[in-house]
Coordinates of C-alpha atoms and ligand atoms in Angstrom, one line a residue:
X168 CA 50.1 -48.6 11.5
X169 CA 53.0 -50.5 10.6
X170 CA 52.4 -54.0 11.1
X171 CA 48.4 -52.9 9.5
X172 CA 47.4 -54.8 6.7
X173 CA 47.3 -51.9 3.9
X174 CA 44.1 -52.7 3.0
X175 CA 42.6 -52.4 6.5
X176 CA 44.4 -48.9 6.7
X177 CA 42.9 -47.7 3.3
X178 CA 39.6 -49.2 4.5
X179 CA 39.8 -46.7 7.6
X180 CA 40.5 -44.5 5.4
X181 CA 37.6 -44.7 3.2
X182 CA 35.0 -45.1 6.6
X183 CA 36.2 -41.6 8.2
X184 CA 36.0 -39.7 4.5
X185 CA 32.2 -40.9 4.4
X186 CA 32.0 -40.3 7.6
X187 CA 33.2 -36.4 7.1
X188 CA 30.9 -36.5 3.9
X189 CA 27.8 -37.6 5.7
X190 CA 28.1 -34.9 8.1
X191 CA 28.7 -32.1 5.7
X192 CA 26.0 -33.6 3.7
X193 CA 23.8 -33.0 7.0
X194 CA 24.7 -29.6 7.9
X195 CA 24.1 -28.3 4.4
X196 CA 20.9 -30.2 3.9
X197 CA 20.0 -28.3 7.0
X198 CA 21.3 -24.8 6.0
X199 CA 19.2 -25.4 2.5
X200 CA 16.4 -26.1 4.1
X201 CA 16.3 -23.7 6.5
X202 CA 16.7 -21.1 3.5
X203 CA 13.6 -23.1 2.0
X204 CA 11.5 -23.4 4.6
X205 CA 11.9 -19.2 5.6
X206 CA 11.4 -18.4 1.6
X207 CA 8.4 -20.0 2.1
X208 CA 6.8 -19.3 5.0
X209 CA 8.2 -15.7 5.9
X210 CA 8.0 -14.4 2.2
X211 CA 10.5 -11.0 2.3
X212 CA 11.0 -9.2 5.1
X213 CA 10.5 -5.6 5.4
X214 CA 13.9 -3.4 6.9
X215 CA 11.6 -1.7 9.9
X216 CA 8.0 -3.2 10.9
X217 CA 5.8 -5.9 9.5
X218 CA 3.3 -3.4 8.4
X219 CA 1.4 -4.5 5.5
X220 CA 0.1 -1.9 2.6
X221 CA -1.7 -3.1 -0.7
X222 CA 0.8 -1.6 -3.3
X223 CA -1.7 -1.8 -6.0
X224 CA -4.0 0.9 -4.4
X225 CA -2.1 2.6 -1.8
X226 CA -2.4 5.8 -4.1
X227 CA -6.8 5.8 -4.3
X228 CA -7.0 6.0 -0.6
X229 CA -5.6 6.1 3.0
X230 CA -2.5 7.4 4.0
X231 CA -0.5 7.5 1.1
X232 CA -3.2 9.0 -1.0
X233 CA -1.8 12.2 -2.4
X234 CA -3.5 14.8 -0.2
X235 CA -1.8 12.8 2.7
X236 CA 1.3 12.9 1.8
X237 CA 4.5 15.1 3.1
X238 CA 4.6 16.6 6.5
X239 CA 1.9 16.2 9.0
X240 CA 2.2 17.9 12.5
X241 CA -0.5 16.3 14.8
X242 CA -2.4 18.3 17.6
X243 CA -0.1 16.5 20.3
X244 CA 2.8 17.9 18.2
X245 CA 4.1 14.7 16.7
X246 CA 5.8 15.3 13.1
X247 CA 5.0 12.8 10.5
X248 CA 6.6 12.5 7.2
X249 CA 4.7 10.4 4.6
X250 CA 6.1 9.9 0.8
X251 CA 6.0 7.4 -1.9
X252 CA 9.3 6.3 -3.7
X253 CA 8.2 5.0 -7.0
X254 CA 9.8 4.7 -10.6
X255 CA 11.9 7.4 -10.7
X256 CA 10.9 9.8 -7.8
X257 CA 9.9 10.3 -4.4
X258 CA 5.9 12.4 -4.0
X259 CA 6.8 14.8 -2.6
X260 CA 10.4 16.0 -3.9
X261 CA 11.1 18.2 -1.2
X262 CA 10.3 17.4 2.6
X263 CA 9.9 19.9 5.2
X264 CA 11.0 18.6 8.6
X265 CA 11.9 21.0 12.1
X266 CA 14.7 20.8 13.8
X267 CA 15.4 18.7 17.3
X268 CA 12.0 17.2 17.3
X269 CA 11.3 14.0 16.6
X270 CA 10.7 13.2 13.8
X271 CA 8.7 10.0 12.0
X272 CA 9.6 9.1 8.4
X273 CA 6.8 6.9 6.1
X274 CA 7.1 5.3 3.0
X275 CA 5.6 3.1 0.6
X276 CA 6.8 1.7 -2.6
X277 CA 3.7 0.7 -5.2
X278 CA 6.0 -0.4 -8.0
X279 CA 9.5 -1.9 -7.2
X280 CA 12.1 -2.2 -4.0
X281 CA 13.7 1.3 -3.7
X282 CA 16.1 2.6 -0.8
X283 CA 16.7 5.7 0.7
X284 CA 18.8 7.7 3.0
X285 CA 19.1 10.9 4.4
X286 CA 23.0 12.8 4.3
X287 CA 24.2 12.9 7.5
X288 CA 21.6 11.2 9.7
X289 CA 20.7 7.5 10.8
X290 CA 18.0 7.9 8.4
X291 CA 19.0 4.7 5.5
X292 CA 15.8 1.8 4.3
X293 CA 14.9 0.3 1.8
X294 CA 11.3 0.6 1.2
X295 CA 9.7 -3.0 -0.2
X296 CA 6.5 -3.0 -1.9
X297 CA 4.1 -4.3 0.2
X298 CA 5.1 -2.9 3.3
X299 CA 6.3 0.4 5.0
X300 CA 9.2 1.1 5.6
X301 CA 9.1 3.4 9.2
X302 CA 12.6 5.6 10.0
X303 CA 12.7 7.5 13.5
X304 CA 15.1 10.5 13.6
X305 CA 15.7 14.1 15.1
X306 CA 17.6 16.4 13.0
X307 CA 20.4 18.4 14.7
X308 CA 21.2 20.9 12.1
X309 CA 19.2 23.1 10.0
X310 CA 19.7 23.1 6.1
X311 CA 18.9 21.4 2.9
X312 CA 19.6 17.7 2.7
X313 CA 19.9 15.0 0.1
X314 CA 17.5 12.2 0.3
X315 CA 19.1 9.4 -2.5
X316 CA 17.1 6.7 -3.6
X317 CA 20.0 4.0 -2.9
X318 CA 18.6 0.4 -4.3
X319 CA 19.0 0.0 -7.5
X320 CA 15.5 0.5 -9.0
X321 CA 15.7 0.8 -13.1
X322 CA 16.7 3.2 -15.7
X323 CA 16.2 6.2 -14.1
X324 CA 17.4 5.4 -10.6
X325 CA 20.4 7.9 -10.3
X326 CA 17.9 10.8 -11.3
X327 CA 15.8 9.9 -8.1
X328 CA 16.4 11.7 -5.1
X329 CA 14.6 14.5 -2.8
X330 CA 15.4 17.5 -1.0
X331 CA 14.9 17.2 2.9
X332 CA 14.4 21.1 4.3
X333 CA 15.7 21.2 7.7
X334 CA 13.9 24.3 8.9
X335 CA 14.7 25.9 12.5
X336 CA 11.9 26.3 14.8
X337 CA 10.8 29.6 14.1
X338 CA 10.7 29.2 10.2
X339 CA 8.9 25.4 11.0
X340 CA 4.9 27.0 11.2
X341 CA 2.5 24.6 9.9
X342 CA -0.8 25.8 8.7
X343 CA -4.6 25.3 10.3
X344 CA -4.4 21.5 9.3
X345 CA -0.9 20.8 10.4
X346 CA 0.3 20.6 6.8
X347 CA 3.8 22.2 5.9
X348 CA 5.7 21.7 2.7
X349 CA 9.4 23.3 1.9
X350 CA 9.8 26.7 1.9
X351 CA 10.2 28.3 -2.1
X352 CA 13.9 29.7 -2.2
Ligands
CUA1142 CU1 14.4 4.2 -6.7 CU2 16.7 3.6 -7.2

């Protein structure tokens, strides 16, 4: 660049900076809107499945009406878990699960975003209001284990957690409607 005129250099200079600007400029115009556009149309998205539940009045009726809730053994054998996680607790506090059977885990929020895992297992969601939140798992190991409530939720969020009772098979017996809650210790 020697024999350049310095003002021809500087004016090279100037074109490849804008240039460099004008494609940043681009790519995080793009990013932004991406952002924008998914806000918009996608709303939040639920940890597990797209499965919508009114959070206002999933308590009157339907599965997550109280009488529902807790552990549910079908006639085909299938275990279900269904609980609520709201302000500061999980309904109900202690869950009765067997062991080495699958097992599927339920929840609804009606209030705010909580989380939740299960010590020791793959079980870990957060469970968004408006949706519900679904957890497959087979526990290995009989005992009791602690369910946290893991997203920070309000005031009282450390003092919500529930006991998970791992039962073994032959202390597992659900009654005539395939209802079993945790064994009084
Ligand atoms: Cu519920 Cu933190």
């Amino acid at each position: 660049m020697s024999d350049t005129h310095p003002e021809v250099h500087e004016r090279w200079i100037l074109r490849t900076e804008l240039l460099w600007a004008f494609g940043v400029a681009v790519f995080i115009a793009a990013a932004l809107s991406m952002i924008v556009f998914t806000a918009l149309t996608m709303a939040i998205n639920p940890p597990s499945n797209v499965e919508r539940i009114d959070p206002k009045v999933l308590h009157l009726s339907g599965e997550f009406a109280e009488h529902n809730l807790g552990t549910m053994v079908a006639a085909d054998g299938s275990v279900t878990v269904r609980a609520i996680a709201t302000q500061f607790m999980f309904v109900p506090s202690c869950i009765a699960v067997p062991t080495n059977r699958n097992v599927t885990l339920r929840f609804a929020s009606p209030d705010v975003i909580h989380g939740l895992l299960i010590t020791g297992t793959n079980v870990n969601t957060m469970v968004v209001p408006g949706f519900v939140a679904q957890v497959h798992t087979t526990f290995t190991r009989s005992g009791d284990l602690l369910m946290p409530c893991h997203e920070y939720c309000g005031i009282g969020h450390s003092e919500m957690w529930a006991t998970v009772q791992v039962l073994p098979d032959d202390q597992f017996k659900p009654g005539a409607d395939g209802r079993i809650s945790c064994a009084q210790r």
